[in-house]
Amino acid sequence: MTIDTKQLNYILETTPATQNIMLVGKHGIGKSRILEDYFKAKGQKVVILFLGQMSDPGDLIGLPEKDEKTGKTDFMLPYWFPVDGKPIVLFLDELNRARPEVLQTIMDLTLNRKLAGKSLPEGSRIISAVNNGNEYQLTDLDPALISRFNIYEFVPSVEDWIIWAKTSGIDSRIIDFINENPEYLDSSDLENEENSFERSPDRRSWERASEIIKNISELSDLQKPVISGILGNRVTSIFFRFIMEKKTLSAKMILEGKFKEHKSELKALSIPELTTLNKQIFHFAETEVVNSNYPFNYLNNMKSYFDFLGEEGLKEIQAHFTSLCSAENYPNTLNLITEHMPEFYKAIIESC
């Protein structure tokens, strides 16, 4: 079973600090960012250690030195080790990229909360993250080490990202693009390119692209090569086409405006385009309409669009629309429809 950001927050809230958590997921999906934001909001310090970059255990536990008083060897505390007695959240990133000798040091840390005999402050928490997939160069983890973690496959939803993006200053054009084309948010949703150096997008790369374009009001071909190095040629072309074709009918235009003004444009769309528009409408509703204080205009336009499909004899497209209206796909939108427009929901059910 996979978990999204909301479910991860609940797990972090309810899991005792004495139990370790392991997050399994693709790179670039925001694991460390989400953890930092969650614990910082609670006033807890998050220490991130990239284990894949450590060459030997000394990078983790500190360097040996002679204790002049006892004449015995001791270890200097590493830079990150808390000395103020306050608990920390220790985030062990790239756990399954670590060298075997580094992993041996992790064994004592995860079981006893100790490094070279020195204990973490009471209440400290250990969370690890691992990549999972054939495309990574990974180290096999000892079953004894794995058994010390509660393991969750973390797959944050597109809606999670859009909510975060809006509060984090991500360029609105990128948010609109992902809202209507969610399949381009993560590289895992795209086919592998033959050229291993060809970029494909992930959540980090969209953030980097935003940093470049957010102060440019009108994008042009001048920015294309820059963005292509971040998102890849294919997605950059699709993104720029989306930006340039301002008259392209979008879910936002249909749900926010006057529906009757868009009928002629809808009639010109192909079956695949209408199918895509169905998905875009539900994505927009799930992320935008549910947060609106006045959802009725949105829902009226959604119903008008649904009725239009029936009036035009587009039963296949209407059936696809109906299949999307489920608690599994878009629970917030379904709740909104049933609560505010039960007659619309009845029409959807009757169309099956």
CSV table of N, CA, C and O in Angstrom, one decimal, residues 97-207:
chain,number,residue,atom,x,y,z
A,97,ARG,N,22.2,3.4,-0.6
A,97,ARG,CA,23.3,3.8,-1.4
A,97,ARG,C,24.6,3.8,-0.5
A,97,ARG,O,25.7,4.0,-1.1
A,98,ALA,N,24.5,3.5,0.8
A,98,ALA,CA,25.6,3.6,1.7
A,98,ALA,C,26.5,2.4,1.5
A,98,ALA,O,26.1,1.3,1.1
A,99,ARG,N,27.8,2.6,1.8
A,99,ARG,CA,28.7,1.5,1.8
A,99,ARG,C,28.4,0.5,2.9
A,99,ARG,O,27.9,0.9,4.0
A,100,PRO,N,28.7,-0.8,2.7
A,100,PRO,CA,28.4,-1.8,3.8
A,100,PRO,C,29.0,-1.4,5.1
A,100,PRO,O,28.4,-1.7,6.2
A,101,GLU,N,30.2,-0.9,5.2
A,101,GLU,CA,30.8,-0.5,6.4
A,101,GLU,C,30.1,0.6,7.1
A,101,GLU,O,30.1,0.7,8.4
A,102,VAL,N,29.5,1.5,6.4
A,102,VAL,CA,28.7,2.6,7.0
A,102,VAL,C,27.4,2.0,7.5
A,102,VAL,O,27.0,2.4,8.6
A,103,LEU,N,26.8,1.1,6.8
A,103,LEU,CA,25.6,0.4,7.2
A,103,LEU,C,25.8,-0.3,8.6
A,103,LEU,O,24.9,-0.4,9.4
A,104,GLN,N,27.0,-0.9,8.8
A,104,GLN,CA,27.2,-1.6,10.1
A,104,GLN,C,27.1,-0.6,11.2
A,104,GLN,O,26.7,-0.9,12.3
A,105,THR,N,27.6,0.6,11.0
A,105,THR,CA,27.5,1.7,12.0
A,105,THR,C,26.0,2.0,12.3
A,105,THR,O,25.6,2.3,13.4
A,106,ILE,N,25.2,2.0,11.2
A,106,ILE,CA,23.8,2.3,11.4
A,106,ILE,C,23.1,1.3,12.2
A,106,ILE,O,22.1,1.7,12.9
A,107,MET,N,23.5,0.1,12.3
A,107,MET,CA,22.8,-1.0,13.0
A,107,MET,C,22.7,-0.5,14.5
A,107,MET,O,21.6,-0.6,15.1
A,108,ASP,N,23.8,-0.1,15.1
A,108,ASP,CA,23.7,0.3,16.5
A,108,ASP,C,22.9,1.5,16.7
A,108,ASP,O,22.1,1.7,17.7
A,109,LEU,N,23.0,2.4,15.8
A,109,LEU,CA,22.2,3.7,15.8
A,109,LEU,C,20.7,3.5,15.8
A,109,LEU,O,20.0,4.0,16.6
A,110,THR,N,20.3,2.6,14.9
A,110,THR,CA,18.8,2.3,14.8
A,110,THR,C,18.3,1.5,16.0
A,110,THR,O,17.1,1.6,16.3
A,111,LEU,N,19.1,0.7,16.6
A,111,LEU,CA,18.6,-0.2,17.7
A,111,LEU,C,18.7,0.5,19.0
A,111,LEU,O,17.8,0.5,19.8
A,112,ASN,N,19.9,1.1,19.3
A,112,ASN,CA,20.2,1.6,20.6
A,112,ASN,C,20.2,3.2,20.7
A,112,ASN,O,20.5,3.7,21.8
A,113,ARG,N,20.1,3.8,19.5
A,113,ARG,CA,20.2,5.3,19.5
A,113,ARG,C,21.6,5.7,19.9
A,113,ARG,O,21.7,6.8,20.6
A,114,LYS,N,22.6,5.0,19.6
A,114,LYS,CA,24.0,5.3,20.0
A,114,LYS,C,24.9,5.3,18.8
A,114,LYS,O,24.7,4.5,17.8
A,115,LEU,N,25.9,6.1,18.9
A,115,LEU,CA,27.0,6.1,17.9
A,115,LEU,C,28.3,6.2,18.7
A,115,LEU,O,28.6,7.1,19.5
A,116,ALA,N,29.1,5.1,18.5
A,116,ALA,CA,30.4,5.0,19.2
A,116,ALA,C,30.2,5.2,20.7
A,116,ALA,O,31.1,5.9,21.3
A,117,GLY,N,29.2,4.7,21.2
A,117,GLY,CA,28.9,4.7,22.7
A,117,GLY,C,28.3,6.0,23.1
A,117,GLY,O,27.9,6.1,24.3
A,118,LYS,N,28.0,6.9,22.3
A,118,LYS,CA,27.4,8.2,22.7
A,118,LYS,C,25.9,8.2,22.2
A,118,LYS,O,25.6,7.9,21.1
A,119,SER,N,25.0,8.5,23.2
A,119,SER,CA,23.6,8.4,23.0
A,119,SER,C,23.0,9.7,22.4
A,119,SER,O,23.4,10.8,22.8
A,120,LEU,N,22.0,9.5,21.5
A,120,LEU,CA,21.3,10.6,21.0
A,120,LEU,C,20.4,11.1,22.2
A,120,LEU,O,20.0,10.3,23.1
A,121,PRO,N,20.0,12.4,22.2
A,121,PRO,CA,19.1,12.9,23.3
A,121,PRO,C,17.8,12.1,23.3
A,121,PRO,O,17.3,11.7,22.3
A,122,GLU,N,17.3,11.9,24.5
A,122,GLU,CA,16.0,11.3,24.7
A,122,GLU,C,14.9,11.9,23.8
A,122,GLU,O,14.8,13.2,23.7
A,123,GLY,N,14.1,11.1,23.1
A,123,GLY,CA,13.1,11.7,22.2
A,123,GLY,C,13.5,11.9,20.8
A,123,GLY,O,12.7,12.3,20.0
A,124,SER,N,14.8,11.6,20.5
A,124,SER,CA,15.2,11.8,19.1
A,124,SER,C,14.6,10.7,18.3
A,124,SER,O,14.3,9.6,18.7
A,125,ARG,N,14.4,11.0,17.0
A,125,ARG,CA,13.7,10.2,16.1
A,125,ARG,C,14.6,9.9,14.9
A,125,ARG,O,15.4,10.8,14.4
A,126,ILE,N,14.6,8.7,14.3
A,126,ILE,CA,15.4,8.3,13.2
A,126,ILE,C,14.4,7.9,12.0
A,126,ILE,O,13.5,7.1,12.2
A,127,ILE,N,14.6,8.6,10.9
A,127,ILE,CA,13.8,8.3,9.7
A,127,ILE,C,14.8,8.1,8.5
A,127,ILE,O,15.8,8.8,8.4
A,128,SER,N,14.6,7.1,7.7
A,128,SER,CA,15.5,6.9,6.6
A,128,SER,C,14.7,6.9,5.3
A,128,SER,O,13.4,6.8,5.3
A,129,ALA,N,15.4,7.1,4.2
A,129,ALA,CA,14.8,7.1,2.9
A,129,ALA,C,15.6,6.3,1.9
A,129,ALA,O,16.8,6.3,2.0
A,130,VAL,N,14.9,5.5,1.1
A,130,VAL,CA,15.6,4.6,0.2
A,130,VAL,C,15.0,4.8,-1.2
A,130,VAL,O,13.8,5.0,-1.3
A,131,ASN,N,15.8,4.7,-2.2
A,131,ASN,CA,15.3,4.6,-3.6
A,131,ASN,C,15.0,3.2,-4.0
A,131,ASN,O,15.7,2.3,-3.5
A,132,ASN,N,14.0,3.0,-4.8
A,132,ASN,CA,13.5,1.7,-5.2
A,132,ASN,C,13.3,1.6,-6.7
A,132,ASN,O,12.5,2.3,-7.2
A,133,GLY,N,14.1,0.8,-7.4
A,133,GLY,CA,14.0,0.7,-8.8
A,133,GLY,C,15.2,0.2,-9.4
A,133,GLY,O,16.4,0.3,-8.9
A,134,ASN,N,15.1,-0.4,-10.6
A,134,ASN,CA,16.2,-1.0,-11.3
A,134,ASN,C,17.2,0.1,-11.9
A,134,ASN,O,18.3,-0.2,-12.3
A,135,GLU,N,16.7,1.3,-11.9
A,135,GLU,CA,17.6,2.4,-12.5
A,135,GLU,C,18.6,2.9,-11.6
A,135,GLU,O,19.5,3.7,-11.9
A,136,TYR,N,18.6,2.5,-10.3
A,136,TYR,CA,19.5,3.0,-9.3
A,136,TYR,C,20.6,2.0,-9.0
A,136,TYR,O,20.4,0.8,-9.1
A,137,GLN,N,21.8,2.5,-8.7
A,137,GLN,CA,22.9,1.6,-8.2
A,137,GLN,C,22.8,1.6,-6.7
A,137,GLN,O,23.1,2.5,-6.0
A,138,LEU,N,22.4,0.4,-6.2
A,138,LEU,CA,22.0,0.3,-4.8
A,138,LEU,C,22.8,-0.8,-4.0
A,138,LEU,O,23.3,-1.7,-4.7
A,139,THR,N,22.8,-0.6,-2.7
A,139,THR,CA,23.4,-1.6,-1.8
A,139,THR,C,22.3,-2.4,-1.2
A,139,THR,O,21.3,-1.9,-0.7
A,140,ASP,N,22.5,-3.8,-1.2
A,140,ASP,CA,21.5,-4.6,-0.6
A,140,ASP,C,21.5,-4.4,0.9
A,140,ASP,O,22.6,-4.3,1.5
A,141,LEU,N,20.4,-4.3,1.5
A,141,LEU,CA,20.3,-4.0,3.0
A,141,LEU,C,20.1,-5.3,3.7
A,141,LEU,O,19.4,-6.2,3.3
A,142,ASP,N,20.8,-5.4,4.9
A,142,ASP,CA,20.7,-6.5,5.8
A,142,ASP,C,19.3,-6.6,6.3
A,142,ASP,O,18.7,-5.7,6.8
A,143,PRO,N,18.7,-7.8,6.2
A,143,PRO,CA,17.3,-8.0,6.8
A,143,PRO,C,17.2,-7.6,8.2
A,143,PRO,O,16.2,-7.1,8.7
A,144,ALA,N,18.3,-7.8,9.0
A,144,ALA,CA,18.3,-7.3,10.4
A,144,ALA,C,18.1,-5.8,10.5
A,144,ALA,O,17.5,-5.3,11.5
A,145,LEU,N,18.7,-5.1,9.6
A,145,LEU,CA,18.6,-3.6,9.6
A,145,LEU,C,17.2,-3.2,9.2
A,145,LEU,O,16.6,-2.4,9.8
A,146,ILE,N,16.7,-3.9,8.1
A,146,ILE,CA,15.4,-3.6,7.6
A,146,ILE,C,14.3,-3.8,8.7
A,146,ILE,O,13.3,-3.0,8.8
A,147,SER,N,14.5,-4.8,9.5
A,147,SER,CA,13.5,-5.2,10.5
A,147,SER,C,13.4,-4.1,11.6
A,147,SER,O,12.4,-4.1,12.3
A,148,ARG,N,14.3,-3.2,11.6
A,148,ARG,CA,14.3,-2.1,12.7
A,148,ARG,C,13.5,-0.9,12.2
A,148,ARG,O,13.5,0.1,12.9
A,149,PHE,N,12.9,-1.0,11.0
A,149,PHE,CA,12.1,0.1,10.5
A,149,PHE,C,10.7,-0.2,10.2
A,149,PHE,O,10.4,-1.4,9.8
A,150,ASN,N,9.8,0.7,10.4
A,150,ASN,CA,8.4,0.6,9.9
A,150,ASN,C,8.5,1.2,8.4
A,150,ASN,O,9.0,2.3,8.2
A,151,ILE,N,8.2,0.4,7.5
A,151,ILE,CA,8.4,0.7,6.1
A,151,ILE,C,7.2,1.1,5.3
A,151,ILE,O,6.1,0.5,5.4
A,152,TYR,N,7.3,2.3,4.6
A,152,TYR,CA,6.1,2.8,3.9
A,152,TYR,C,6.6,3.2,2.5
A,152,TYR,O,7.6,3.9,2.3
A,153,GLU,N,5.8,2.9,1.5
A,153,GLU,CA,6.1,3.3,0.1
A,153,GLU,C,5.4,4.7,-0.1
A,153,GLU,O,4.2,4.8,0.0
A,154,PHE,N,6.2,5.7,-0.2
A,154,PHE,CA,5.7,7.1,-0.3
A,154,PHE,C,5.5,7.6,-1.7
A,154,PHE,O,6.5,7.6,-2.5
A,155,VAL,N,4.3,7.9,-2.0
A,155,VAL,CA,4.0,8.4,-3.4
A,155,VAL,C,3.1,9.6,-3.2
A,155,VAL,O,1.9,9.5,-3.2
A,156,PRO,N,3.7,10.8,-3.0
A,156,PRO,CA,2.9,12.0,-2.9
A,156,PRO,C,2.1,12.3,-4.1
A,156,PRO,O,2.6,12.1,-5.3
A,157,SER,N,0.8,12.7,-4.0
A,157,SER,CA,-0.1,12.9,-5.1
A,157,SER,C,0.2,14.2,-5.8
A,157,SER,O,0.9,15.1,-5.3
A,158,VAL,N,-0.3,14.3,-7.0
A,158,VAL,CA,-0.2,15.6,-7.7
A,158,VAL,C,-0.8,16.7,-7.0
A,158,VAL,O,-0.3,17.8,-6.9
A,159,GLU,N,-2.0,16.4,-6.3
A,159,GLU,CA,-2.7,17.4,-5.6
A,159,GLU,C,-1.8,17.9,-4.4
A,159,GLU,O,-1.8,19.1,-4.1
A,160,ASP,N,-1.1,17.0,-3.8
A,160,ASP,CA,-0.2,17.4,-2.7
A,160,ASP,C,0.8,18.4,-3.2
A,160,ASP,O,1.1,19.4,-2.5
A,161,TRP,N,1.4,18.1,-4.4
A,161,TRP,CA,2.4,19.0,-4.9
A,161,TRP,C,1.8,20.4,-5.3
A,161,TRP,O,2.4,21.4,-5.0
A,162,ILE,N,0.6,20.4,-5.8
A,162,ILE,CA,0.0,21.7,-6.2
A,162,ILE,C,-0.3,22.5,-5.0
A,162,ILE,O,0.0,23.7,-5.0
A,163,ILE,N,-0.8,21.9,-4.0
A,163,ILE,CA,-1.0,22.7,-2.7
A,163,ILE,C,0.3,23.3,-2.2
A,163,ILE,O,0.3,24.4,-1.8
A,164,TRP,N,1.3,22.4,-2.2
A,164,TRP,CA,2.6,22.9,-1.7
A,164,TRP,C,3.1,24.0,-2.7
A,164,TRP,O,3.7,25.1,-2.2
A,165,ALA,N,3.0,23.9,-4.0
A,165,ALA,CA,3.5,24.8,-4.9
A,165,ALA,C,2.9,26.2,-4.8
A,165,ALA,O,3.6,27.2,-4.9
A,166,LYS,N,1.6,26.2,-4.5
A,166,LYS,CA,1.0,27.5,-4.3
A,166,LYS,C,1.4,28.3,-3.1
A,166,LYS,O,1.4,29.5,-3.1
A,167,THR,N,1.8,27.6,-2.1
A,167,THR,CA,2.3,28.2,-0.8
A,167,THR,C,3.8,28.5,-0.9
A,167,THR,O,4.3,29.1,0.1
A,168,SER,N,4.5,28.0,-1.9
A,168,SER,CA,5.9,28.1,-1.9
A,168,SER,C,6.4,29.0,-3.0
A,168,SER,O,7.6,29.0,-3.3
A,169,GLY,N,5.5,29.7,-3.7
A,169,GLY,CA,5.9,30.7,-4.7
A,169,GLY,C,6.3,30.1,-6.0
A,169,GLY,O,7.0,30.8,-6.8
A,170,ILE,N,5.9,28.9,-6.3
A,170,ILE,CA,6.2,28.3,-7.7
A,170,ILE,C,5.4,29.1,-8.7
A,170,ILE,O,4.2,29.5,-8.5
A,171,ASP,N,6.0,29.3,-9.8
A,171,ASP,CA,5.4,30.1,-10.9
A,171,ASP,C,4.1,29.6,-11.3
A,171,ASP,O,3.9,28.4,-11.5
A,172,SER,N,3.1,30.5,-11.4
A,172,SER,CA,1.7,30.1,-11.6
A,172,SER,C,1.5,29.4,-12.9
A,172,SER,O,0.6,28.5,-13.1
A,173,ARG,N,2.4,29.7,-13.9
A,173,ARG,CA,2.3,29.0,-15.2
A,173,ARG,C,2.6,27.5,-15.1
A,173,ARG,O,2.0,26.7,-15.8
A,174,ILE,N,3.6,27.2,-14.3
A,174,ILE,CA,3.9,25.8,-14.0
A,174,ILE,C,2.8,25.1,-13.3
A,174,ILE,O,2.5,24.0,-13.6
A,175,ILE,N,2.3,25.8,-12.3
A,175,ILE,CA,1.1,25.2,-11.5
A,175,ILE,C,0.0,24.9,-12.5
A,175,ILE,O,-0.6,23.8,-12.4
A,176,ASP,N,-0.4,25.9,-13.3
A,176,ASP,CA,-1.5,25.7,-14.3
A,176,ASP,C,-1.2,24.5,-15.2
A,176,ASP,O,-2.0,23.7,-15.5
A,177,PHE,N,0.1,24.4,-15.7
A,177,PHE,CA,0.5,23.3,-16.6
A,177,PHE,C,0.3,22.0,-15.9
A,177,PHE,O,-0.2,21.0,-16.5
A,178,ILE,N,0.8,21.8,-14.7
A,178,ILE,CA,0.8,20.6,-14.0
A,178,ILE,C,-0.7,20.2,-13.6
A,178,ILE,O,-1.1,19.1,-13.7
A,179,ASN,N,-1.4,21.3,-13.3
A,179,ASN,CA,-2.8,21.1,-13.0
A,179,ASN,C,-3.6,20.4,-14.1
A,179,ASN,O,-4.5,19.6,-13.9
A,180,GLU,N,-3.2,20.8,-15.3
A,180,GLU,CA,-3.9,20.3,-16.5
A,180,GLU,C,-3.2,19.1,-17.2
A,180,GLU,O,-3.8,18.4,-18.0
A,181,ASN,N,-1.9,19.0,-16.8
A,181,ASN,CA,-1.1,17.9,-17.4
A,181,ASN,C,-0.4,17.2,-16.3
A,181,ASN,O,0.9,17.2,-16.3
A,182,PRO,N,-1.1,16.5,-15.4
A,182,PRO,CA,-0.4,16.0,-14.2
A,182,PRO,C,0.6,14.9,-14.5
A,182,PRO,O,1.5,14.6,-13.7
A,183,GLU,N,0.5,14.3,-15.7
A,183,GLU,CA,1.4,13.2,-16.1
A,183,GLU,C,2.8,13.6,-16.3
A,183,GLU,O,3.8,12.8,-16.3
A,184,TYR,N,3.0,15.0,-16.4
A,184,TYR,CA,4.4,15.5,-16.6
A,184,TYR,C,5.0,16.0,-15.3
A,184,TYR,O,6.1,16.5,-15.3
A,185,LEU,N,4.4,15.7,-14.1
A,185,LEU,CA,5.1,16.2,-12.9
A,185,LEU,C,6.3,15.3,-12.6
A,185,LEU,O,7.3,15.9,-12.2
A,186,ASP,N,6.2,14.0,-12.7
A,186,ASP,CA,7.3,13.1,-12.3
A,186,ASP,C,7.8,12.3,-13.5
A,186,ASP,O,7.0,11.9,-14.4
A,187,SER,N,9.1,12.1,-13.5
A,187,SER,CA,9.7,11.4,-14.6
A,187,SER,C,9.3,10.0,-14.7
A,187,SER,O,9.3,9.3,-15.7
A,188,SER,N,8.8,9.4,-13.5
A,188,SER,CA,8.4,8.0,-13.4
A,188,SER,C,7.2,7.8,-14.3
A,188,SER,O,6.8,6.7,-14.6
A,189,ASP,N,6.5,8.9,-14.7
A,189,ASP,CA,5.3,8.7,-15.5
A,189,ASP,C,5.6,8.7,-17.0
A,189,ASP,O,4.7,8.6,-17.8
A,190,LEU,N,6.9,9.0,-17.3
A,190,LEU,CA,7.2,9.1,-18.7
A,190,LEU,C,8.0,7.9,-19.2
A,190,LEU,O,8.7,7.2,-18.4
A,191,GLU,N,8.0,7.6,-20.5
A,191,GLU,CA,8.8,6.5,-21.0
A,191,GLU,C,10.3,6.9,-20.9
A,191,GLU,O,10.7,8.0,-21.1
A,192,ASN,N,11.1,5.9,-20.7
A,192,ASN,CA,12.6,6.1,-20.6
A,192,ASN,C,13.1,6.5,-22.0
A,192,ASN,O,12.7,6.0,-23.0
A,193,GLU,N,14.0,7.5,-21.9
A,193,GLU,CA,14.6,8.0,-23.2
A,193,GLU,C,15.8,7.1,-23.5
A,193,GLU,O,16.4,6.5,-22.6
A,194,GLU,N,16.1,6.9,-24.8
A,194,GLU,CA,17.2,6.1,-25.2
A,194,GLU,C,18.5,6.7,-24.7
A,194,GLU,O,19.5,6.0,-24.4
A,195,ASN,N,18.6,8.0,-24.7
A,195,ASN,CA,19.8,8.7,-24.3
A,195,ASN,C,19.7,8.9,-22.8
A,195,ASN,O,18.8,9.6,-22.3
A,196,SER,N,20.6,8.3,-22.0
A,196,SER,CA,20.5,8.3,-20.6
A,196,SER,C,20.8,9.7,-20.0
A,196,SER,O,20.5,10.0,-18.8
A,197,PHE,N,21.4,10.6,-20.8
A,197,PHE,CA,21.6,12.0,-20.4
A,197,PHE,C,20.5,12.9,-20.8
A,197,PHE,O,20.6,14.1,-20.5
A,198,GLU,N,19.5,12.4,-21.4
A,198,GLU,CA,18.3,13.2,-21.7
A,198,GLU,C,17.5,13.5,-20.4
A,198,GLU,O,17.1,12.5,-19.7
A,199,ARG,N,17.3,14.7,-20.1
A,199,ARG,CA,16.6,15.0,-18.9
A,199,ARG,C,15.1,14.7,-19.0
A,199,ARG,O,14.5,14.7,-20.1
A,200,SER,N,14.5,14.3,-17.9
A,200,SER,CA,13.0,14.2,-17.8
A,200,SER,C,12.7,14.8,-16.4
A,200,SER,O,13.5,14.9,-15.5
A,201,PRO,N,11.4,15.4,-16.3
A,201,PRO,CA,11.1,16.2,-15.1
A,201,PRO,C,10.8,15.4,-13.9
A,201,PRO,O,10.4,14.3,-13.9
A,202,ASP,N,11.1,16.0,-12.8
A,202,ASP,CA,10.7,15.6,-11.5
A,202,ASP,C,10.3,16.8,-10.7
A,202,ASP,O,10.4,18.0,-11.2
A,203,ARG,N,9.9,16.7,-9.4
A,203,ARG,CA,9.5,17.8,-8.7
A,203,ARG,C,10.6,18.8,-8.4
A,203,ARG,O,10.3,20.0,-8.3
A,204,ARG,N,11.8,18.3,-8.2
A,204,ARG,CA,12.9,19.3,-8.0
A,204,ARG,C,13.1,20.1,-9.2
A,204,ARG,O,13.4,21.3,-9.2
A,205,SER,N,13.0,19.5,-10.4
A,205,SER,CA,13.3,20.2,-11.6
A,205,SER,C,12.3,21.3,-11.9
A,205,SER,O,12.6,22.3,-12.4
A,206,TRP,N,11.0,21.0,-11.6
A,206,TRP,CA,10.0,22.0,-11.8
A,206,TRP,C,10.3,23.2,-10.9
A,206,TRP,O,10.0,24.4,-11.3
A,207,GLU,N,10.8,22.9,-9.7
A,207,GLU,CA,11.1,24.0,-8.8
A,207,GLU,C,12.2,24.9,-9.3
A,207,GLU,O,12.2,26.1,-9.3
